[in-house]
Amino acid sequence: MLSLTERILFILLTVICLTAAAYTFGDMFKIITSGQGKLGMDRAPQRIMAGISALFTQGRILRRRKITSVFHWMVAYAFIFYGLVNVVDLIKGFVEFDIPGIPGDIYRLTADVLSVLGLIAVVYFIVRRFIMVDPHLKTRENVLFYPGAREGIARDSMFVALFILLHLGFRFLGESFHIAHSVAHGGSLDLFQPFASGLSLLWTSMSMGDFALNWWIHASWWLALGLILVFIPYFPTTKHAHLFMGPLNFMTRPARPALGTLDKIDFDDETIEQFGVSTLSDLPQTQILDAFACIMCNRCQDACPAYVTGKELSPAALEINKRYYIKEDMSGLANGTREQVPLMGTVISQSAVWACTSCGACIDVCPVGNEPMFDILDIRRDQVLMQDDYPHELQVAFKGLERAGNPWSNPDSRLGWTEGLGFDVPTVQENPDFEYLLWVGCAGAFDPNAQKTVRAVATVLNGAGVSFAVLG
């Protein structure tokens, strides 16, 4: 299809764009690997399947905003399938090629339908963000944000939306011009491209000649594939990187026995110089990768009990701020002026750090596998263990933990609340076949007010003849 001159120009454009992409993707790799630890690479088959599953199921996206999630699926599947479409179109540009038989029919029908669905979905997202201005996409002014990030998110979103709109649109237009050209030379409409065939009727009704149709066929091919090439170097700096960083995030996350399990600190290891995290480079690699995977959808913000009650904490703002400071870090790598970015006061405010309830809702709801709660808890570790800087209200609790092993400085044993009940409260060891576990916790064991509740529950269970036990 392409002339010799066009082929040479396309090859040159490919070399230029891929060279630029090597630098930007290389900087992204350097930033991620500058973090602590390693990305999870064990159990490769299971991890690869987790990434593939996340790509095709779109993570946990359907848990919230179901209508919007369906539109996101439309864009996602269109873009995933376009990986094959772009390869086929690239081959067609250099050699005469068509997928033969039934596979070709299925391919053309799928591409035609997904093109239209993708275009409809992108228009929906543009209307939702820029015309309807969905409040879910906003963050309160009391939350710390990177300077210019609020405007930058909107700008980045528009850039990505226009890229997808133009890429899908020109490829779809190109097919309609192909069909119109075929009809003009005695061919027929393509039943396996119903939407493109319908649009081609417009061009045939306009009596477009061979020159105009060929010009538009070439222009559409160049714009569809050229946009991909030009966009590739920009990928690491835009939220659209979540397309591949999200699945990678699921593939490389640490295996945790429970959602909120923190990594243990070995206080006997004298080689450790930093407890917790203070700068971007102190973060584990998986938590730096989180910032690249973030889609900036604010689902974690909606689920956060601290944000809902008006506090300064937004898990989404944390990841977005990380991303913007990482952009500075990438620029520093390029020009040799890289500086360490402190997290406290830049990525998150002190009030927000201590507002986190460590409930794990942000982790549970994130469609790309981000874990912002661990960033916050690691910053707390730095504040307590390295900076000796924490809210005054915690001093009593810390002293109690240090002296008595509980925040209330209660010298009683953990089972002291059972004294005087008139019956024995069995432990798990004493009643291993228990039916119900009575979870007492520190408050129930040591706080005088909470003890009343636990004693009452235990009395009711015992009186009802329920088989229960406590951990002891």
Coordinates of C-alpha atoms in Angstrom, one line a residue:
M1 CA 0.0 0.0 0.0
L2 CA 2.8 2.4 0.9
S3 CA 5.0 3.9 -1.7
L4 CA 8.8 3.5 -1.4
T5 CA 9.1 7.0 0.0
E6 CA 6.4 6.4 2.5
R7 CA 8.1 3.2 3.7
I8 CA 11.4 5.0 4.2
L9 CA 9.7 7.8 6.1
F10 CA 7.8 5.4 8.3
I11 CA 11.0 3.5 9.1
L12 CA 12.8 6.7 10.0
L13 CA 9.9 7.8 12.2
T14 CA 9.9 4.4 13.9
V15 CA 13.6 4.6 14.6
I16 CA 13.3 8.1 16.1
C17 CA 10.3 7.3 18.3
L18 CA 11.6 4.0 19.5
T19 CA 15.0 5.7 20.4
A20 CA 13.2 8.4 22.4
A21 CA 11.0 5.7 24.0
A22 CA 14.2 3.8 25.0
Y23 CA 15.2 6.8 27.0
T24 CA 11.9 7.5 28.7
F25 CA 11.2 3.8 29.5
G26 CA 14.8 3.5 30.6
D27 CA 14.4 6.4 33.1
M28 CA 11.2 4.7 34.3
F29 CA 13.1 1.5 34.9
K30 CA 15.8 3.4 36.7
I31 CA 13.4 5.2 39.0
I32 CA 11.6 1.9 39.9
T33 CA 14.8 0.0 40.5
S34 CA 16.2 2.8 42.6
G35 CA 13.7 1.7 45.3
Q36 CA 14.4 -0.7 48.1
G37 CA 14.1 -4.5 47.8
K38 CA 13.1 -6.3 44.6
L39 CA 9.9 -6.8 42.6
G40 CA 8.3 -10.2 43.2
M41 CA 9.6 -12.6 40.5
D42 CA 9.1 -15.9 42.2
R43 CA 6.4 -18.4 41.2
A44 CA 6.5 -16.9 37.6
P45 CA 3.6 -19.0 36.1
Q46 CA 1.2 -17.9 38.8
R47 CA 2.4 -14.3 38.6
I48 CA 2.0 -14.2 34.8
M49 CA -1.5 -15.6 35.1
A50 CA -2.3 -12.9 37.7
G51 CA -1.2 -10.2 35.3
I52 CA -3.1 -11.6 32.4
S53 CA -6.2 -12.0 34.6
A54 CA -5.9 -8.4 35.7
L55 CA -5.6 -7.2 32.1
F56 CA -8.7 -9.0 30.8
T57 CA -10.9 -8.7 33.9
Q58 CA -9.8 -5.1 34.6
G59 CA -9.0 -5.8 38.2
R60 CA -11.7 -4.8 40.7
I61 CA -13.2 -2.1 38.5
L62 CA -16.8 -3.3 38.7
R63 CA -17.0 -2.9 42.5
R64 CA -17.8 0.8 42.1
R65 CA -19.3 3.0 39.4
K66 CA -20.7 0.1 37.4
I67 CA -21.9 2.2 34.4
T68 CA -18.5 4.0 34.1
S69 CA -16.8 0.6 34.6
V70 CA -18.7 -0.9 31.6
F71 CA -17.5 2.1 29.4
H72 CA -14.0 1.5 30.7
W73 CA -14.2 -2.1 29.6
M74 CA -15.2 -1.0 26.2
V75 CA -12.1 1.2 25.8
A76 CA -9.9 -1.4 27.4
Y77 CA -10.9 -4.3 25.2
A78 CA -10.8 -2.0 22.1
F79 CA -7.2 -1.0 23.0
I80 CA -6.1 -4.5 23.8
F81 CA -7.5 -5.9 20.5
Y82 CA -5.9 -3.0 18.7
G83 CA -2.5 -4.5 19.6
L84 CA -3.3 -7.1 17.0
V85 CA -5.0 -4.6 14.7
N86 CA -1.9 -2.4 14.6
V87 CA 0.4 -5.3 13.7
V88 CA -1.9 -6.4 10.9
D89 CA -2.2 -2.9 9.6
L90 CA 1.5 -2.4 9.7
I91 CA 2.0 -5.5 7.7
K92 CA -0.6 -4.4 5.2
G93 CA 1.3 -1.1 4.7
F94 CA 4.3 -2.9 3.4
V95 CA 3.0 -6.0 1.7
E96 CA -0.3 -7.2 0.3
F97 CA -1.9 -9.1 3.1
D98 CA -5.3 -10.1 4.5
I99 CA -6.3 -12.7 7.1
P100 CA -8.0 -15.3 5.0
G101 CA -11.3 -17.2 5.6
I102 CA -13.4 -17.4 8.7
P103 CA -10.6 -16.1 11.0
G104 CA -10.4 -13.0 8.8
D105 CA -14.2 -12.5 9.0
I106 CA -14.1 -12.8 12.8
Y107 CA -11.1 -10.4 12.9
R108 CA -12.8 -7.7 10.8
L109 CA -16.1 -8.0 12.7
T110 CA -14.4 -7.8 16.1
A111 CA -12.3 -4.8 15.0
D112 CA -15.3 -3.0 13.6
V113 CA -17.5 -3.5 16.6
L114 CA -14.7 -2.7 19.2
S115 CA -13.7 0.4 17.2
V116 CA -17.2 1.8 17.5
L117 CA -17.6 0.8 21.2
G118 CA -14.2 2.3 22.0
L119 CA -15.1 5.6 20.3
I120 CA -18.5 5.8 22.1
A121 CA -16.7 5.1 25.5
V122 CA -14.1 7.7 24.9
V123 CA -16.7 10.3 24.1
Y124 CA -18.5 9.3 27.3
F125 CA -15.3 9.9 29.4
I126 CA -14.7 13.2 27.8
V127 CA -18.3 14.3 28.6
R128 CA -18.0 12.9 32.1
R129 CA -14.8 14.7 33.0
F130 CA -15.0 18.0 31.1
I131 CA -18.7 18.7 30.6
M132 CA -20.5 17.0 33.4
V133 CA -17.5 17.4 35.7
D134 CA -18.1 14.3 37.8
P135 CA -17.4 15.1 41.5
H136 CA -15.8 11.7 42.0
L137 CA -12.9 12.9 39.9
K138 CA -12.2 15.9 42.2
T139 CA -10.4 16.1 45.5
R140 CA -11.1 18.6 48.3
E141 CA -8.9 21.6 48.6
N142 CA -7.7 20.7 52.1
V143 CA -5.8 17.8 50.6
L144 CA -2.1 18.4 49.8
F145 CA -1.5 18.3 46.0
Y146 CA 1.6 18.8 43.9
P147 CA 1.5 22.4 42.5
G148 CA -0.4 22.3 39.3
A149 CA -1.4 18.7 39.6
R150 CA -5.2 19.4 39.5
E151 CA -4.8 21.2 36.2
G152 CA -2.2 18.6 35.0
I153 CA -4.6 15.7 35.6
A154 CA -7.2 17.3 33.4
R155 CA -4.7 18.1 30.8
D156 CA -3.2 14.6 30.8
S157 CA -6.7 13.1 30.7
M158 CA -7.7 15.2 27.6
F159 CA -4.4 14.3 25.9
V160 CA -4.9 10.6 26.5
A161 CA -8.6 10.7 25.5
L162 CA -7.8 12.6 22.2
F163 CA -5.1 10.1 21.4
I164 CA -7.4 7.2 21.8
L165 CA -10.2 9.0 19.9
L166 CA -8.0 9.9 17.0
H167 CA -6.2 6.5 16.9
L168 CA -9.4 4.5 16.9
G169 CA -11.2 7.1 14.8
F170 CA -8.7 7.3 11.9
R171 CA -8.3 3.5 11.8
F172 CA -12.1 3.2 11.5
L173 CA -12.2 5.9 8.9
G174 CA -9.5 4.2 6.9
E175 CA -11.5 1.0 6.8
S176 CA -14.5 2.9 5.5
F177 CA -12.4 4.5 2.8
H178 CA -11.1 1.0 1.8
I179 CA -14.7 -0.3 1.5
A180 CA -15.7 2.8 -0.5
H181 CA -12.7 2.3 -2.9
S182 CA -13.7 -1.4 -3.3
V183 CA -17.3 -0.5 -4.1
A184 CA -16.1 2.1 -6.6
H185 CA -14.3 -0.7 -8.5
G186 CA -17.1 -3.1 -8.6
G187 CA -16.8 -4.7 -5.2
S188 CA -19.5 -4.9 -2.5
L189 CA -19.9 -3.7 1.1
D190 CA -18.2 -5.8 3.7
L191 CA -20.9 -7.6 5.8
F192 CA -18.3 -8.3 8.5
Q193 CA -17.6 -4.6 8.9
P194 CA -21.2 -3.3 9.3
F195 CA -20.3 0.1 10.9
A196 CA -17.4 0.9 8.5
S197 CA -19.6 -0.2 5.6
G198 CA -22.4 2.1 6.7
L199 CA -20.0 5.0 6.9
S200 CA -18.6 4.1 3.5
L201 CA -22.0 4.9 1.9
L202 CA -21.3 8.5 2.8
W203 CA -18.2 8.6 0.7
T204 CA -19.8 6.8 -2.2
S205 CA -22.7 9.2 -2.1
M206 CA -20.2 12.1 -2.4
S207 CA -18.8 10.5 -5.6
M208 CA -15.2 10.6 -4.2
G209 CA -12.7 9.7 -7.0
D210 CA -9.8 7.3 -6.8
F211 CA -7.3 10.0 -5.9
A212 CA -9.3 11.3 -2.9
L213 CA -10.1 7.8 -1.6
N214 CA -6.5 6.8 -1.9
W215 CA -5.3 10.0 -0.3
W216 CA -7.6 9.4 2.7
I217 CA -6.7 5.7 2.9
H218 CA -3.0 6.7 3.2
A219 CA -3.7 9.6 5.5
S220 CA -5.8 7.5 7.8
W221 CA -3.1 4.8 7.9
W222 CA -0.4 7.3 8.8
L223 CA -2.4 9.0 11.4
A224 CA -3.6 5.8 13.1
L225 CA -0.1 4.2 13.3
G226 CA 1.9 7.4 13.4
L227 CA 0.0 8.4 16.6
I228 CA 1.0 5.2 18.2
L229 CA 4.7 5.8 17.4
V230 CA 4.6 9.4 18.6
F231 CA 2.8 8.5 21.8
I232 CA 5.1 5.6 22.8
P233 CA 7.9 7.9 24.2
Y234 CA 5.2 9.8 26.2
F235 CA 3.8 6.7 27.7
P236 CA 5.8 6.6 31.0
T237 CA 4.9 10.2 31.8
T238 CA 1.1 9.8 31.4
K239 CA -1.5 7.9 33.4
H240 CA -2.2 5.8 30.3
A241 CA 0.9 3.8 31.4
H242 CA -1.6 1.9 33.7
L243 CA -2.5 -0.1 30.6
F244 CA 0.6 -2.2 31.1
M245 CA 1.8 -1.1 34.5
G246 CA -1.4 -2.2 36.2
P247 CA -1.0 -5.9 35.1
L248 CA 2.7 -5.7 35.9
N249 CA 1.7 -4.4 39.4
F250 CA -0.5 -7.5 40.0
M251 CA 2.3 -9.7 38.7
T252 CA 5.1 -8.4 41.0
R253 CA 3.3 -7.5 44.2
P254 CA 4.6 -9.1 47.4
A255 CA 2.7 -12.2 48.5
R256 CA 1.0 -11.2 51.8
P257 CA -0.8 -13.6 54.2
A258 CA -3.5 -10.9 54.7
L259 CA -4.4 -7.7 52.9
G260 CA -2.7 -5.3 55.5
T261 CA 0.3 -7.4 56.6
L262 CA 3.3 -5.2 57.1
D263 CA 6.8 -6.4 56.4
K264 CA 8.6 -7.2 59.7
I265 CA 11.6 -5.0 60.8
D266 CA 14.7 -6.9 62.0
F267 CA 15.8 -4.5 64.8
D268 CA 18.8 -6.8 65.4
D269 CA 20.2 -6.1 61.9
E270 CA 22.8 -3.4 62.5
T271 CA 23.3 -2.8 58.8
I272 CA 19.8 -1.2 58.6
E273 CA 20.3 2.6 58.5
Q274 CA 16.7 3.6 57.7
F275 CA 13.6 2.4 59.3
G276 CA 10.5 3.3 57.3
V277 CA 10.6 5.7 54.4
S278 CA 11.6 9.3 54.2
T279 CA 12.3 9.9 50.5
L280 CA 11.1 8.4 47.2
S281 CA 14.2 6.2 47.0
D282 CA 13.4 4.7 50.5
L283 CA 10.2 3.3 49.1
P284 CA 10.1 -0.4 48.1
Q285 CA 10.2 -0.9 44.3
T286 CA 6.6 -2.2 44.3
Q287 CA 5.4 1.0 45.9
I288 CA 7.2 3.2 43.3
L289 CA 5.6 1.1 40.6
D290 CA 2.2 1.9 42.2
A291 CA 2.6 5.5 41.1
F292 CA 3.1 4.5 37.5
A293 CA 0.1 2.1 37.7
C294 CA -2.3 4.6 39.2
I295 CA -5.2 5.4 36.9
M296 CA -6.2 8.5 39.0
C297 CA -9.8 7.3 39.2
N298 CA -10.2 8.2 42.9
R299 CA -11.9 4.9 43.8
C300 CA -9.5 4.6 46.8
Q301 CA -10.4 8.1 47.8
D302 CA -14.2 7.3 47.8
A303 CA -13.5 4.2 49.9
C304 CA -11.2 5.9 52.5
P305 CA -13.1 6.5 55.8
A306 CA -10.7 9.3 56.7
Y307 CA -11.4 11.2 53.5
V308 CA -15.1 10.6 53.8
T309 CA -15.1 12.3 57.2
G310 CA -13.4 15.4 55.9
K311 CA -9.8 14.8 56.9
E312 CA -6.8 15.7 54.7
L313 CA -6.0 12.1 53.6
S314 CA -6.7 11.0 50.1
P315 CA -4.9 7.8 49.0
A316 CA -5.4 8.9 45.4
A317 CA -3.6 12.3 46.0
L318 CA -0.7 10.4 47.6
E319 CA -0.2 8.3 44.4
I320 CA -0.7 11.3 42.2
N321 CA 1.8 13.4 44.1
K322 CA 4.3 10.5 43.9
R323 CA 3.8 10.4 40.2
Y324 CA 4.4 14.1 39.7
Y325 CA 7.6 14.1 41.9
I326 CA 8.7 11.0 40.0
K327 CA 8.3 13.1 36.8
E328 CA 10.8 15.5 38.3
D329 CA 13.0 12.6 39.2
M330 CA 13.0 11.4 35.6
S331 CA 13.9 14.9 34.4
G332 CA 16.7 14.9 36.9
L333 CA 18.0 11.6 35.6
A334 CA 18.0 13.1 32.1
N335 CA 19.9 16.3 32.9
G336 CA 22.0 15.1 35.9
T337 CA 20.3 17.2 38.6
R338 CA 18.4 14.4 40.4
E339 CA 17.5 15.3 44.0
Q340 CA 16.0 13.2 46.8
V341 CA 12.4 14.1 47.4
P342 CA 11.2 14.0 51.0
L343 CA 7.8 12.4 51.3
M344 CA 6.5 14.2 54.4
G345 CA 5.1 17.6 53.5
T346 CA 5.4 17.1 49.7
V347 CA 3.7 13.8 48.9
I348 CA 1.4 13.8 51.9
S349 CA 0.8 16.1 54.9
Q350 CA 1.5 15.2 58.5
S351 CA -2.1 15.4 59.4
A352 CA -3.0 12.9 56.6
V353 CA -0.3 10.5 57.7
W354 CA -1.8 10.1 61.1
A355 CA -5.4 10.2 59.8
C356 CA -5.1 6.7 58.2
T357 CA -7.0 4.0 60.0
S358 CA -5.0 1.3 58.3
C359 CA -8.3 -0.4 57.3
G360 CA -7.0 -1.4 53.8
A361 CA -10.1 -0.2 51.9
C362 CA -7.8 1.7 49.4
I363 CA -6.0 -1.6 48.7
D364 CA -9.1 -3.7 48.5
V365 CA -10.8 -1.4 45.9
C366 CA -7.9 -0.4 43.7
P367 CA -8.4 -1.8 40.1
V368 CA -4.6 -1.7 39.4
G369 CA -3.4 -3.3 42.6
N370 CA -2.0 -0.2 44.3
E371 CA -1.3 -0.3 48.1
P372 CA -1.1 3.3 49.2
M373 CA -1.7 2.3 52.9
F374 CA 1.7 0.8 53.1
D375 CA 3.3 4.1 52.0
I376 CA 1.6 5.9 54.8
L377 CA 2.5 3.2 57.4
D378 CA 6.1 3.3 56.3
I379 CA 6.2 7.1 56.6
R380 CA 4.8 6.6 60.1
R381 CA 7.7 4.2 60.9
D382 CA 10.2 6.9 59.8
Q383 CA 8.5 9.6 61.8
V384 CA 8.5 7.5 65.0
L385 CA 11.7 5.5 64.7
M386 CA 14.0 8.0 62.9
Q387 CA 12.5 11.5 63.4
D388 CA 11.0 10.9 66.9
D389 CA 8.1 13.1 65.6
Y390 CA 4.5 12.0 66.2
P391 CA 1.3 13.5 67.6
H392 CA 1.3 14.4 71.3
E393 CA -1.8 12.2 71.8
L394 CA 0.3 9.1 71.0
Q395 CA 2.9 9.7 73.8
V396 CA 0.7 8.1 76.4
A397 CA -0.1 5.1 74.2
F398 CA 3.6 4.6 73.3
K399 CA 4.6 4.8 77.0
G400 CA 2.0 2.2 77.8
L401 CA 3.2 -0.1 75.1
E402 CA 6.8 0.3 76.3
R403 CA 6.1 -0.3 80.0
A404 CA 3.1 -2.6 80.1
G405 CA 2.7 -3.9 76.6
N406 CA -0.6 -2.1 76.0
P407 CA -1.7 1.5 75.2
W408 CA -3.6 1.9 78.5
S409 CA -0.7 1.1 80.8
N410 CA -2.9 -1.5 82.4
P411 CA -0.7 -3.9 84.5
D412 CA -3.2 -6.7 84.4
S413 CA -2.7 -9.8 82.2
R414 CA -4.6 -10.1 79.0
L415 CA -7.1 -12.3 80.6
G416 CA -7.5 -10.1 83.7
W417 CA -11.0 -9.0 82.4
T418 CA -12.3 -12.6 83.0
E419 CA -11.8 -12.4 86.8
G420 CA -15.0 -12.4 88.8
L421 CA -17.3 -13.6 86.0
G422 CA -18.2 -16.7 88.0
F423 CA -17.2 -19.1 85.1
D424 CA -14.1 -19.9 83.2
V425 CA -13.5 -18.3 79.8
P426 CA -11.8 -21.0 77.7
T427 CA -8.9 -20.2 75.4
V428 CA -8.3 -21.7 72.0
Q429 CA -5.8 -24.1 73.5
E430 CA -8.3 -25.2 76.2
N431 CA -11.2 -25.5 73.8
P432 CA -9.7 -26.3 70.3
D433 CA -13.0 -27.4 68.9
F434 CA -14.8 -24.1 69.7
E435 CA -17.6 -23.0 67.3
Y436 CA -17.1 -19.2 67.7
L437 CA -14.0 -17.1 68.4
L438 CA -14.6 -14.1 70.8
W439 CA -12.2 -11.5 69.5
V440 CA -11.3 -9.4 72.5
G441 CA -8.4 -7.3 71.2
C442 CA -6.3 -4.8 73.2
A443 CA -9.2 -2.5 74.0
G444 CA -11.4 -5.3 75.4
A445 CA -8.6 -6.7 77.4
F446 CA -7.2 -3.6 78.9
D447 CA -9.6 -0.6 78.6
P448 CA -11.9 -0.5 81.6
N449 CA -14.9 0.7 79.5
A450 CA -14.4 -1.8 76.8
Q451 CA -14.0 -4.6 79.3
K452 CA -17.6 -4.1 80.4
T453 CA -18.8 -4.9 76.9
V454 CA -16.5 -8.0 76.5
R455 CA -17.6 -9.3 79.9
A456 CA -21.2 -8.9 79.0
V457 CA -20.8 -10.7 75.7
A458 CA -18.9 -13.6 77.3
T459 CA -21.6 -13.9 80.0
V460 CA -24.4 -14.1 77.3
L461 CA -22.4 -16.7 75.3
N462 CA -21.8 -18.8 78.4
G463 CA -25.4 -18.5 79.5
A464 CA -26.7 -19.6 76.1
G465 CA -24.4 -22.6 76.1
V466 CA -22.4 -21.4 73.0
S467 CA -19.1 -23.1 72.4
F468 CA -16.6 -20.3 72.2
A469 CA -13.0 -19.4 73.0
V470 CA -10.7 -16.4 73.2
L471 CA -7.1 -16.3 71.9
G472 CA -5.7 -15.8 75.4

